[in-house]
mmCIF file of C-alpha atoms and ligand atoms in Angstrom:
data_model
loop_
_atom_site.group_PDB
_atom_site.id
_atom_site.type_symbol
_atom_site.label_atom_id
_atom_site.label_comp_id
_atom_site.label_asym_id
_atom_site.label_seq_id
_atom_site.Cartn_x
_atom_site.Cartn_y
_atom_site.Cartn_z
ATOM 1 C CA MET A 1 21.277 10.539 -4.541
ATOM 2 C CA THR A 2 18.046 12.082 -5.859
ATOM 3 C CA ILE A 3 15.003 9.884 -5.323
ATOM 4 C CA LEU A 4 11.478 10.418 -6.675
ATOM 5 C CA ILE A 5 8.530 9.100 -4.668
ATOM 6 C CA THR A 6 5.183 9.321 -6.412
ATOM 7 C CA GLY A 7 2.306 9.246 -3.930
ATOM 8 C CA GLY A 8 4.800 10.558 -1.369
ATOM 9 C CA ALA A 9 2.176 12.453 0.651
ATOM 10 C CA GLY A 10 0.114 9.331 1.298
ATOM 11 C CA PHE A 11 0.242 6.868 4.173
ATOM 12 C CA LEU A 12 3.184 4.723 3.002
ATOM 13 C CA GLY A 13 4.818 7.417 0.868
ATOM 14 C CA SER A 14 5.196 9.867 3.750
ATOM 15 C CA HIS A 15 7.019 7.260 5.858
ATOM 16 C CA LEU A 16 9.248 6.424 2.914
ATOM 17 C CA CYS A 17 10.086 10.126 2.338
ATOM 18 C CA ALA A 18 11.111 10.449 6.003
ATOM 19 C CA ARG A 19 13.208 7.280 5.906
ATOM 20 C CA LEU A 20 15.121 8.265 2.745
ATOM 21 C CA LEU A 21 15.688 11.853 3.923
ATOM 22 C CA SER A 22 17.120 10.555 7.200
ATOM 23 C CA ALA A 23 19.541 8.432 5.133
ATOM 24 C CA GLY A 24 20.819 11.694 3.594
ATOM 25 C CA HIS A 25 19.162 11.515 0.167
ATOM 26 C CA GLU A 26 17.503 14.282 -1.790
ATOM 27 C CA VAL A 27 13.813 13.345 -1.964
ATOM 28 C CA ILE A 28 11.217 14.605 -4.422
ATOM 29 C CA CYS A 29 7.619 13.876 -3.442
ATOM 30 C CA LEU A 30 5.157 13.997 -6.340
ATOM 31 C CA ASP A 31 1.492 13.824 -5.363
ATOM 32 C CA ASN A 32 -1.883 15.126 -6.534
ATOM 33 C CA PHE A 33 -3.224 15.012 -2.950
ATOM 34 C CA TYR A 34 -6.231 12.869 -3.842
ATOM 35 C CA THR A 35 -5.892 10.767 -0.682
ATOM 36 C CA GLY A 36 -2.585 12.155 0.604
ATOM 37 C CA SER A 37 -2.147 15.276 2.729
ATOM 38 C CA MET A 38 0.377 18.030 3.422
ATOM 39 C CA GLU A 39 -0.034 17.185 7.088
ATOM 40 C CA ASN A 40 1.660 13.804 6.516
ATOM 41 C CA ILE A 41 4.801 15.513 5.197
ATOM 42 C CA ALA A 42 4.644 18.825 7.080
ATOM 43 C CA ALA A 43 7.537 17.876 9.376
ATOM 44 C CA LEU A 44 9.758 17.221 6.339
ATOM 45 C CA THR A 45 9.224 20.505 4.508
ATOM 46 C CA THR A 46 11.898 22.379 6.484
ATOM 47 C CA ASN A 47 14.527 19.945 5.187
ATOM 48 C CA PRO A 48 16.342 21.583 2.221
ATOM 49 C CA GLN A 49 16.799 18.111 0.694
ATOM 50 C CA PHE A 50 13.006 17.751 0.354
ATOM 51 C CA ARG A 51 10.870 19.010 -2.546
ATOM 52 C CA VAL A 52 7.143 18.604 -3.176
ATOM 53 C CA ILE A 53 5.600 18.620 -6.661
ATOM 54 C CA ASP A 54 1.814 18.920 -6.766
ATOM 55 C CA GLN A 55 0.830 17.074 -9.949
ATOM 56 C CA ASP A 56 -0.812 13.977 -11.357
ATOM 57 C CA VAL A 57 1.497 11.012 -12.016
ATOM 58 C CA ILE A 58 0.053 10.664 -15.526
ATOM 59 C CA GLU A 59 1.352 14.125 -16.553
ATOM 60 C CA PRO A 60 4.928 14.544 -17.900
ATOM 61 C CA ILE A 61 7.444 14.530 -15.023
ATOM 62 C CA ASP A 62 10.464 16.817 -15.295
ATOM 63 C CA VAL A 63 12.797 15.261 -12.725
ATOM 64 C CA ASN A 64 16.232 13.655 -12.842
ATOM 65 C CA ALA A 65 16.244 10.873 -10.249
ATOM 66 C CA LYS A 66 18.280 7.680 -9.993
ATOM 67 C CA GLN A 67 15.633 5.841 -8.027
ATOM 68 C CA ILE A 68 11.857 6.034 -8.446
ATOM 69 C CA TYR A 69 9.320 4.570 -6.043
ATOM 70 C CA ASN A 70 5.924 4.502 -7.769
ATOM 71 C CA LEU A 71 3.321 4.611 -5.004
ATOM 72 C CA ALA A 72 0.810 7.014 -6.580
ATOM 73 C CA CYS A 73 -2.617 5.348 -6.485
ATOM 74 C CA PRO A 74 -5.500 5.358 -4.027
ATOM 75 C CA ALA A 75 -5.264 2.118 -2.017
ATOM 76 C CA SER A 76 -8.521 1.986 -0.075
ATOM 77 C CA PRO A 77 -11.483 0.305 -1.818
ATOM 78 C CA VAL A 78 -13.792 3.213 -0.950
ATOM 79 C CA HIS A 79 -11.416 5.675 -2.636
ATOM 80 C CA TYR A 80 -10.471 3.670 -5.736
ATOM 81 C CA GLN A 81 -13.954 2.378 -6.682
ATOM 82 C CA GLY A 82 -17.180 4.042 -7.773
ATOM 83 C CA LYS A 83 -16.805 7.532 -9.223
ATOM 84 C CA ALA A 84 -12.993 7.255 -8.975
ATOM 85 C CA ALA A 85 -12.792 3.980 -10.932
ATOM 86 C CA ILE A 86 -11.745 5.398 -14.308
ATOM 87 C CA ASP A 87 -9.150 7.680 -12.720
ATOM 88 C CA THR A 88 -7.823 4.697 -10.754
ATOM 89 C CA MET A 89 -7.225 2.734 -13.929
ATOM 90 C CA LYS A 90 -5.589 5.775 -15.563
ATOM 91 C CA THR A 91 -3.386 6.387 -12.526
ATOM 92 C CA SER A 92 -2.274 2.746 -12.388
ATOM 93 C CA VAL A 93 -1.633 2.172 -16.071
ATOM 94 C CA LEU A 94 -0.747 5.592 -17.526
ATOM 95 C CA GLY A 95 1.099 6.497 -14.310
ATOM 96 C CA ALA A 96 3.236 3.350 -14.552
ATOM 97 C CA LEU A 97 3.877 3.999 -18.241
ATOM 98 C CA ASN A 98 4.933 7.552 -17.454
ATOM 99 C CA VAL A 99 7.367 6.649 -14.662
ATOM 100 C CA LEU A 100 8.792 3.741 -16.698
ATOM 101 C CA GLU A 101 9.565 6.171 -19.552
ATOM 102 C CA LEU A 102 11.171 8.483 -17.010
ATOM 103 C CA ALA A 103 13.205 5.577 -15.599
ATOM 104 C CA ALA A 104 14.334 4.625 -19.119
ATOM 105 C CA PHE A 105 15.359 8.229 -19.884
ATOM 106 C CA ASN A 106 17.180 8.725 -16.538
ATOM 107 C CA LYS A 107 18.600 5.180 -16.405
ATOM 108 C CA ALA A 108 16.922 4.929 -13.029
ATOM 109 C CA THR A 109 15.635 1.957 -11.048
ATOM 110 C CA LEU A 110 11.870 1.826 -10.615
ATOM 111 C CA LEU A 111 10.172 0.147 -7.659
ATOM 112 C CA GLN A 112 6.504 -0.494 -8.352
ATOM 113 C CA ALA A 113 4.061 -0.702 -5.431
ATOM 114 C CA SER A 114 1.867 -3.549 -6.596
ATOM 115 C CA THR A 115 -0.621 -5.335 -4.412
ATOM 116 C CA SER A 116 -1.997 -8.596 -3.064
ATOM 117 C CA GLU A 117 -5.153 -7.599 -4.993
ATOM 118 C CA VAL A 118 -3.480 -9.018 -8.119
ATOM 119 C CA TYR A 119 -4.446 -12.403 -6.584
ATOM 120 C CA GLY A 120 -8.109 -11.293 -6.464
ATOM 121 C CA ASP A 121 -10.261 -13.611 -4.339
ATOM 122 C CA PRO A 122 -7.526 -16.247 -4.108
ATOM 123 C CA ALA A 123 -8.226 -19.928 -4.685
ATOM 124 C CA VAL A 124 -4.717 -20.782 -3.419
ATOM 125 C CA HIS A 125 -3.858 -20.137 0.227
ATOM 126 C CA PRO A 126 -1.450 -18.751 1.362
ATOM 127 C CA GLN A 127 -0.527 -16.876 -1.817
ATOM 128 C CA PRO A 128 2.907 -17.476 -3.376
ATOM 129 C CA GLU A 129 4.142 -15.159 -6.149
ATOM 130 C CA SER A 130 3.743 -18.013 -8.648
ATOM 131 C CA TYR A 131 -0.064 -17.925 -8.221
ATOM 132 C CA TRP A 132 -1.721 -16.123 -11.165
ATOM 133 C CA GLY A 133 -4.748 -15.023 -9.215
ATOM 134 C CA ASN A 134 -8.527 -15.004 -9.455
ATOM 135 C CA VAL A 135 -9.673 -11.510 -10.445
ATOM 136 C CA ASN A 136 -13.133 -10.525 -11.698
ATOM 137 C CA PRO A 137 -12.171 -8.291 -14.653
ATOM 138 C CA ILE A 138 -15.505 -6.429 -14.747
ATOM 139 C CA GLY A 139 -16.322 -6.045 -11.047
ATOM 140 C CA PRO A 140 -16.089 -2.848 -8.984
ATOM 141 C CA ARG A 141 -12.572 -3.719 -7.713
ATOM 142 C CA ALA A 142 -11.268 -4.397 -11.227
ATOM 143 C CA CYS A 143 -10.169 -0.791 -11.838
ATOM 144 C CA TYR A 144 -7.576 -1.325 -9.103
ATOM 145 C CA ASP A 145 -6.803 -5.037 -9.489
ATOM 146 C CA GLU A 146 -6.520 -4.999 -13.276
ATOM 147 C CA GLY A 147 -4.844 -1.588 -13.247
ATOM 148 C CA LYS A 148 -2.135 -2.931 -10.939
ATOM 149 C CA ARG A 149 -1.837 -6.132 -12.980
ATOM 150 C CA ALA A 150 -1.354 -4.083 -16.176
ATOM 151 C CA ALA A 151 1.262 -1.963 -14.369
ATOM 152 C CA GLU A 152 3.159 -5.157 -13.470
ATOM 153 C CA THR A 153 3.007 -6.215 -17.124
ATOM 154 C CA LEU A 154 4.441 -2.860 -18.212
ATOM 155 C CA CYS A 155 7.260 -3.173 -15.652
ATOM 156 C CA PHE A 156 8.261 -6.592 -16.950
ATOM 157 C CA ASP A 157 8.059 -5.526 -20.607
ATOM 158 C CA TYR A 158 10.144 -2.389 -19.971
ATOM 159 C CA ASN A 159 12.668 -4.645 -18.242
ATOM 160 C CA ARG A 160 12.701 -7.245 -21.044
ATOM 161 C CA HIS A 161 12.581 -4.933 -24.042
ATOM 162 C CA ARG A 162 13.978 -1.584 -22.874
ATOM 163 C CA GLY A 163 16.481 -2.785 -20.245
ATOM 164 C CA VAL A 164 14.898 -0.745 -17.439
ATOM 165 C CA ASP A 165 15.771 -1.895 -13.910
ATOM 166 C CA VAL A 166 12.480 -2.643 -12.200
ATOM 167 C CA LYS A 167 11.404 -4.112 -8.902
ATOM 168 C CA VAL A 168 7.826 -5.231 -8.336
ATOM 169 C CA MET A 169 6.562 -5.706 -4.791
ATOM 170 C CA ARG A 170 3.117 -7.021 -3.912
ATOM 171 C CA ILE A 171 1.984 -5.299 -0.734
ATOM 172 C CA PHE A 172 -0.443 -7.058 1.629
ATOM 173 C CA ASN A 173 -2.661 -5.009 4.001
ATOM 174 C CA THR A 174 -0.373 -2.540 5.766
ATOM 175 C CA TYR A 175 -1.428 -0.169 8.554
ATOM 176 C CA GLY A 176 -0.006 2.421 10.925
ATOM 177 C CA PRO A 177 0.259 6.139 11.708
ATOM 178 C CA HIS A 178 -0.496 8.596 8.844
ATOM 179 C CA MET A 179 -3.543 6.637 7.688
ATOM 180 C CA HIS A 180 -6.291 9.182 7.143
ATOM 181 C CA PRO A 181 -9.202 9.001 9.635
ATOM 182 C CA ASN A 182 -11.537 8.734 6.608
ATOM 183 C CA ASP A 183 -9.268 6.305 4.751
ATOM 184 C CA GLY A 184 -11.995 3.650 4.875
ATOM 185 C CA ARG A 185 -9.718 0.639 5.324
ATOM 186 C CA VAL A 186 -10.486 -1.708 8.158
ATOM 187 C CA VAL A 187 -7.750 -0.928 10.692
ATOM 188 C CA SER A 188 -8.249 2.832 10.621
ATOM 189 C CA ASN A 189 -12.051 2.437 10.534
ATOM 190 C CA PHE A 190 -12.144 0.195 13.611
ATOM 191 C CA ILE A 191 -9.710 2.345 15.610
ATOM 192 C CA VAL A 192 -11.427 5.639 14.758
ATOM 193 C CA GLN A 193 -14.854 4.135 15.522
ATOM 194 C CA ALA A 194 -13.619 2.712 18.845
ATOM 195 C CA LEU A 195 -11.996 5.987 19.914
ATOM 196 C CA ARG A 196 -15.093 8.021 19.015
ATOM 197 C CA GLY A 197 -17.413 5.553 20.752
ATOM 198 C CA GLU A 198 -19.161 4.841 17.442
ATOM 199 C CA ASP A 199 -20.360 1.416 16.282
ATOM 200 C CA ILE A 200 -17.668 -0.901 14.874
ATOM 201 C CA THR A 201 -18.753 -1.805 11.332
ATOM 202 C CA ILE A 202 -17.985 -5.401 10.370
ATOM 203 C CA TYR A 203 -18.780 -6.141 6.732
ATOM 204 C CA GLY A 204 -20.291 -9.571 5.970
ATOM 205 C CA ASP A 205 -20.104 -12.180 8.735
ATOM 206 C CA GLY A 206 -16.585 -11.089 9.728
ATOM 207 C CA THR A 207 -15.008 -14.502 9.076
ATOM 208 C CA GLN A 208 -13.039 -13.207 6.072
ATOM 209 C CA THR A 209 -9.325 -12.941 6.846
ATOM 210 C CA ARG A 210 -6.503 -10.493 6.203
ATOM 211 C CA SER A 211 -2.820 -10.435 7.208
ATOM 212 C CA PHE A 212 -1.708 -7.104 8.645
ATOM 213 C CA CYS A 213 1.789 -5.661 8.287
ATOM 214 C CA TYR A 214 3.006 -2.702 10.352
ATOM 215 C CA VAL A 215 4.309 0.230 8.308
ATOM 216 C CA SER A 216 7.917 0.229 9.621
ATOM 217 C CA ASP A 217 8.384 -3.380 8.450
ATOM 218 C CA LEU A 218 7.012 -2.511 5.018
ATOM 219 C CA ILE A 219 9.309 0.514 4.582
ATOM 220 C CA GLU A 220 12.307 -1.642 5.514
ATOM 221 C CA PHE A 221 11.247 -4.073 2.774
ATOM 222 C CA MET A 222 11.066 -1.269 0.188
ATOM 223 C CA VAL A 223 14.525 0.060 0.984
ATOM 224 C CA ARG A 224 16.076 -3.430 0.945
ATOM 225 C CA PHE A 225 14.404 -4.315 -2.351
ATOM 226 C CA MET A 226 15.616 -1.100 -3.987
ATOM 227 C CA ALA A 227 19.177 -1.875 -2.790
ATOM 228 C CA SER A 228 19.100 -5.441 -4.159
ATOM 229 C CA PRO A 229 21.038 -6.477 -7.310
ATOM 230 C CA ALA A 230 19.507 -5.645 -10.713
ATOM 231 C CA GLU A 231 18.547 -9.263 -11.357
ATOM 232 C CA VAL A 232 16.198 -9.223 -8.353
ATOM 233 C CA ILE A 233 13.074 -8.037 -10.163
ATOM 234 C CA GLY A 234 10.299 -9.820 -8.321
ATOM 235 C CA PRO A 235 7.449 -9.921 -7.969
ATOM 236 C CA ILE A 236 8.032 -10.353 -4.242
ATOM 237 C CA ASN A 237 5.265 -10.495 -1.637
ATOM 238 C CA ALA A 238 5.603 -7.982 1.220
ATOM 239 C CA GLY A 239 3.428 -8.607 4.234
ATOM 240 C CA ASN A 240 3.057 -10.148 7.652
ATOM 241 C CA PRO A 241 1.702 -13.719 7.461
ATOM 242 C CA GLY A 242 -0.157 -13.407 10.787
ATOM 243 C CA GLU A 243 -3.756 -13.987 9.626
ATOM 244 C CA TYR A 244 -6.869 -12.705 11.443
ATOM 245 C CA THR A 245 -10.619 -12.656 10.885
ATOM 246 C CA MET A 246 -12.288 -9.230 10.973
ATOM 247 C CA ILE A 247 -14.066 -10.353 14.167
ATOM 248 C CA GLU A 248 -10.666 -11.012 15.787
ATOM 249 C CA LEU A 249 -9.408 -7.636 14.622
ATOM 250 C CA ALA A 250 -12.456 -5.845 16.028
ATOM 251 C CA GLU A 251 -12.030 -7.616 19.367
ATOM 252 C CA ALA A 252 -8.325 -6.700 19.500
ATOM 253 C CA VAL A 253 -9.103 -3.023 18.803
ATOM 254 C CA LEU A 254 -11.863 -2.962 21.432
ATOM 255 C CA LYS A 255 -9.534 -4.506 24.018
ATOM 256 C CA LEU A 256 -6.573 -2.209 23.282
ATOM 257 C CA THR A 257 -8.652 0.991 23.190
ATOM 258 C CA GLY A 258 -10.806 0.024 26.197
ATOM 259 C CA SER A 259 -13.771 1.204 24.116
ATOM 260 C CA THR A 260 -17.394 0.304 24.850
ATOM 261 C CA SER A 261 -18.387 0.602 21.170
ATOM 262 C CA LYS A 262 -20.637 -2.182 19.971
ATOM 263 C CA ILE A 263 -20.191 -4.266 16.842
ATOM 264 C CA VAL A 264 -22.716 -3.812 14.008
ATOM 265 C CA TRP A 265 -22.972 -5.859 10.822
ATOM 266 C CA ARG A 266 -22.989 -4.319 7.335
ATOM 267 C CA PRO A 267 -23.238 -5.918 3.867
ATOM 268 C CA LEU A 268 -20.074 -7.471 2.440
ATOM 269 C CA PRO A 269 -18.728 -5.413 -0.498
ATOM 270 C CA VAL A 270 -18.924 -7.084 -3.930
ATOM 271 C CA ASP A 271 -15.937 -9.372 -4.711
ATOM 272 C CA ASP A 272 -14.452 -8.877 -1.219
ATOM 273 C CA PRO A 273 -11.662 -11.514 -0.965
ATOM 274 C CA LYS A 274 -12.512 -14.257 1.569
ATOM 275 C CA GLN A 275 -8.971 -14.953 2.739
ATOM 276 C CA ARG A 276 -5.533 -13.492 2.279
ATOM 277 C CA ARG A 277 -2.093 -14.402 3.617
ATOM 278 C CA PRO A 278 1.285 -13.889 1.966
ATOM 279 C CA ASP A 279 3.820 -16.618 1.428
ATOM 280 C CA ILE A 280 6.979 -14.604 2.239
ATOM 281 C CA THR A 281 9.591 -17.272 1.501
ATOM 282 C CA LYS A 282 10.949 -15.251 -1.439
ATOM 283 C CA ALA A 283 11.351 -12.074 0.636
ATOM 284 C CA GLY A 284 13.378 -14.046 3.175
ATOM 285 C CA ASP A 285 15.552 -15.773 0.580
ATOM 286 C CA LEU A 286 16.207 -12.776 -1.687
ATOM 287 C CA LEU A 287 16.159 -9.818 0.725
ATOM 288 C CA GLY A 288 16.801 -11.411 4.124
ATOM 289 C CA TRP A 289 13.565 -9.708 5.218
ATOM 290 C CA LYS A 290 10.850 -10.735 7.600
ATOM 291 C CA PRO A 291 8.352 -8.637 9.557
ATOM 292 C CA THR A 292 9.214 -7.928 13.192
ATOM 293 C CA VAL A 293 6.212 -6.027 14.619
ATOM 294 C CA PRO A 294 3.389 -8.169 16.065
ATOM 295 C CA LEU A 295 -0.194 -7.001 15.447
ATOM 296 C CA GLU A 296 -0.774 -5.985 19.069
ATOM 297 C CA ASP A 297 2.323 -3.716 19.129
ATOM 298 C CA GLY A 298 1.479 -2.149 15.771
ATOM 299 C CA LEU A 299 -2.118 -1.546 16.834
ATOM 300 C CA LYS A 300 -0.947 0.177 20.036
ATOM 301 C CA GLU A 301 1.232 2.582 18.002
ATOM 302 C CA THR A 302 -1.604 3.256 15.578
ATOM 303 C CA ILE A 303 -4.121 3.803 18.383
ATOM 304 C CA ALA A 304 -1.727 6.281 20.047
ATOM 305 C CA TYR A 305 -1.432 8.149 16.729
ATOM 306 C CA PHE A 306 -5.203 8.395 16.253
ATOM 307 C CA ARG A 307 -5.797 9.364 19.906
ATOM 308 C CA LYS A 308 -3.547 12.370 19.382
ATOM 309 C CA LYS A 309 -4.968 13.228 15.972
ATOM 310 C CA LEU A 310 -8.597 12.991 17.073
ATOM 311 C CA GLY A 311 -7.965 14.437 20.533
ATOM 312 C CA ALA A 312 -9.706 11.318 21.892
HETATM 313 P P1 NAD B 1 -2.671 6.286 0.147
HETATM 314 O O1 NAD B 1 -3.987 6.443 -0.507
HETATM 315 O O2 NAD B 1 -2.491 6.799 1.528
HETATM 316 O O3 NAD B 1 -1.511 6.933 -0.743
HETATM 317 C C1 NAD B 1 -1.592 7.065 -2.137
HETATM 318 C C2 NAD B 1 -0.984 8.400 -2.514
HETATM 319 O O4 NAD B 1 -1.004 8.531 -3.948
HETATM 320 C C3 NAD B 1 -1.775 9.589 -1.961
HETATM 321 O O5 NAD B 1 -0.895 10.558 -1.427
HETATM 322 C C4 NAD B 1 -2.514 10.129 -3.187
HETATM 323 O O6 NAD B 1 -2.840 11.481 -3.080
HETATM 324 C C5 NAD B 1 -1.527 9.816 -4.286
HETATM 325 N N1 NAD B 1 -2.137 9.714 -5.621
HETATM 326 C C6 NAD B 1 -3.255 9.028 -5.967
HETATM 327 N N2 NAD B 1 -3.506 9.171 -7.280
HETATM 328 C C7 NAD B 1 -2.506 9.964 -7.779
HETATM 329 C C8 NAD B 1 -2.214 10.476 -9.067
HETATM 330 N N3 NAD B 1 -2.982 10.193 -10.132
HETATM 331 N N4 NAD B 1 -1.121 11.263 -9.200
HETATM 332 C C9 NAD B 1 -0.345 11.571 -8.140
HETATM 333 N N5 NAD B 1 -0.574 11.113 -6.893
HETATM 334 C C10 NAD B 1 -1.649 10.310 -6.712
HETATM 335 O O7 NAD B 1 -2.321 4.719 0.083
HETATM 336 P P2 NAD B 1 -1.066 3.887 0.618
HETATM 337 O O8 NAD B 1 -1.589 2.845 1.514
HETATM 338 O O9 NAD B 1 0.000 4.795 1.102
HETATM 339 O O10 NAD B 1 -0.626 3.162 -0.726
HETATM 340 C C11 NAD B 1 0.539 3.534 -1.434
HETATM 341 C C12 NAD B 1 0.750 2.572 -2.588
HETATM 342 O O11 NAD B 1 0.916 1.245 -2.076
HETATM 343 C C13 NAD B 1 -0.415 2.514 -3.568
HETATM 344 O O12 NAD B 1 0.100 2.400 -4.878
HETATM 345 C C14 NAD B 1 -1.139 1.246 -3.195
HETATM 346 O O13 NAD B 1 -1.816 0.668 -4.285
HETATM 347 C C15 NAD B 1 -0.002 0.376 -2.692
HETATM 348 N N6 NAD B 1 -0.516 -0.627 -1.735
HETATM 349 C C16 NAD B 1 -0.754 -0.300 -0.441
HETATM 350 C C17 NAD B 1 -1.260 -1.244 0.425
HETATM 351 C C18 NAD B 1 -1.512 -0.955 1.879
HETATM 352 O O14 NAD B 1 -1.999 -1.849 2.575
HETATM 353 N N7 NAD B 1 -1.218 0.204 2.411
HETATM 354 C C19 NAD B 1 -1.533 -2.540 -0.027
HETATM 355 C C20 NAD B 1 -1.289 -2.825 -1.374
HETATM 356 C C21 NAD B 1 -0.756 -1.870 -2.212
HETATM 357 N N1 UDP B 2 -13.998 -4.211 6.472
HETATM 358 C C1 UDP B 2 -14.875 -4.252 7.533
HETATM 359 N N2 UDP B 2 -15.262 -3.079 8.098
HETATM 360 C C2 UDP B 2 -14.807 -1.879 7.686
HETATM 361 C C3 UDP B 2 -13.884 -1.837 6.611
HETATM 362 C C4 UDP B 2 -13.512 -3.029 6.021
HETATM 363 O O1 UDP B 2 -15.308 -5.338 7.963
HETATM 364 O O2 UDP B 2 -15.201 -0.852 8.274
HETATM 365 C C5 UDP B 2 -13.530 -5.492 5.875
HETATM 366 C C6 UDP B 2 -13.607 -5.566 4.354
HETATM 367 O O3 UDP B 2 -14.879 -5.995 3.933
HETATM 368 C C7 UDP B 2 -12.517 -6.585 4.074
HETATM 369 C C8 UDP B 2 -11.481 -6.343 5.175
HETATM 370 O O4 UDP B 2 -12.176 -5.639 6.209
HETATM 371 O O5 UDP B 2 -13.014 -7.893 4.192
HETATM 372 C C9 UDP B 2 -10.292 -5.513 4.717
HETATM 373 O O6 UDP B 2 -10.812 -4.368 4.084
HETATM 374 P P1 UDP B 2 -9.892 -3.148 3.642
HETATM 375 O O7 UDP B 2 -10.777 -2.162 2.977
HETATM 376 O O8 UDP B 2 -9.066 -2.691 4.775
HETATM 377 O O9 UDP B 2 -8.850 -3.772 2.601
HETATM 378 P P2 UDP B 2 -8.950 -4.853 1.437
HETATM 379 O O10 UDP B 2 -8.074 -5.955 1.898
HETATM 380 O O11 UDP B 2 -10.350 -5.317 1.263
HETATM 381 O O12 UDP B 2 -8.442 -4.128 0.248
#
């Protein structure tokens, strides 16, 4: 089968490309290399079943694929906000529109990588899919949060009115090898800082929480969801419910790296969610999925990856 992965050169996309190639599929990776890299997919390029298209997801896509995974979008707050904000909204909304049209034309199934950010700074905890969220529509994170919410809307309307098979997953903080050292998200920041002996930057008072999912668990979720019957549309939360404060995460990274870096405190970004944990009942019931990699094991793998990459 031919499968299109937009954002295939990014952190999650590169793991998904590898997984689908190893299952014997023909994989087309479309990426504009904004946050992705050739290095992430270099090992795959000798495979004749693998093709890379360097283009923006909002431009017309000339591909015939039976499955489309739409991952194209910067995922780290430092890369989707600020100067990138307008492009982020365009990527999310026009990109989704573009791949939905392609799915309609090819009679393909589209899996949309949505996000826990659709819940904003959640007033309900943990977050079930039935929660409508608490998003500031004009804040600096809105380009991403509202962009992803609009993309979900498009998926459901293409399903209702155009009969397109769609699957919407809401991804909670996922980490692992192939994150860029300058990605800016908390796990890669703390590990890179610890390995370089630099200060560990905790934003705010560090009591905010996140739930961290290891990448192999997340990829398994994606493949299972894509293989599910057409009536399984979602949205379905994908994440590991183990919940940690940023202080706990920093301490875990310091312990596992054996680093002597010290913790420093930096201002909390605007609209930074105070707590986040997925309710994954639906994933268990509909996909028979649950995460299997504990935080400590996933951190060890990620630390080993960065040690090699940084020569540290
Ligand atoms: P990433 O930044 O590593 O990967 C995103 C990829 O998309 C990169 O290769 C980038 O170059 C590409 N891209 C960005 N804009 C593009 C455009 N306009 N056209 C073509 N390609 C473009 O991030 P990731 O963590 O791998 O995230 C992948 C997807 O999963 C994103 O859609 C993200 O919103 C979603 N997601 C990820 C997480 C997570 O914790 N990793 C959480 C929630 C949602
Ligand atoms: N954070 C931090 N130090 C960093 C990077 C992030 O304390 O160097 C915090 C950030 O303020 C947030 C949490 O870690 O509360 C997760 O941030 P990340 O950017 O990884 O993802 P988010 O869940 O906010 O999209």
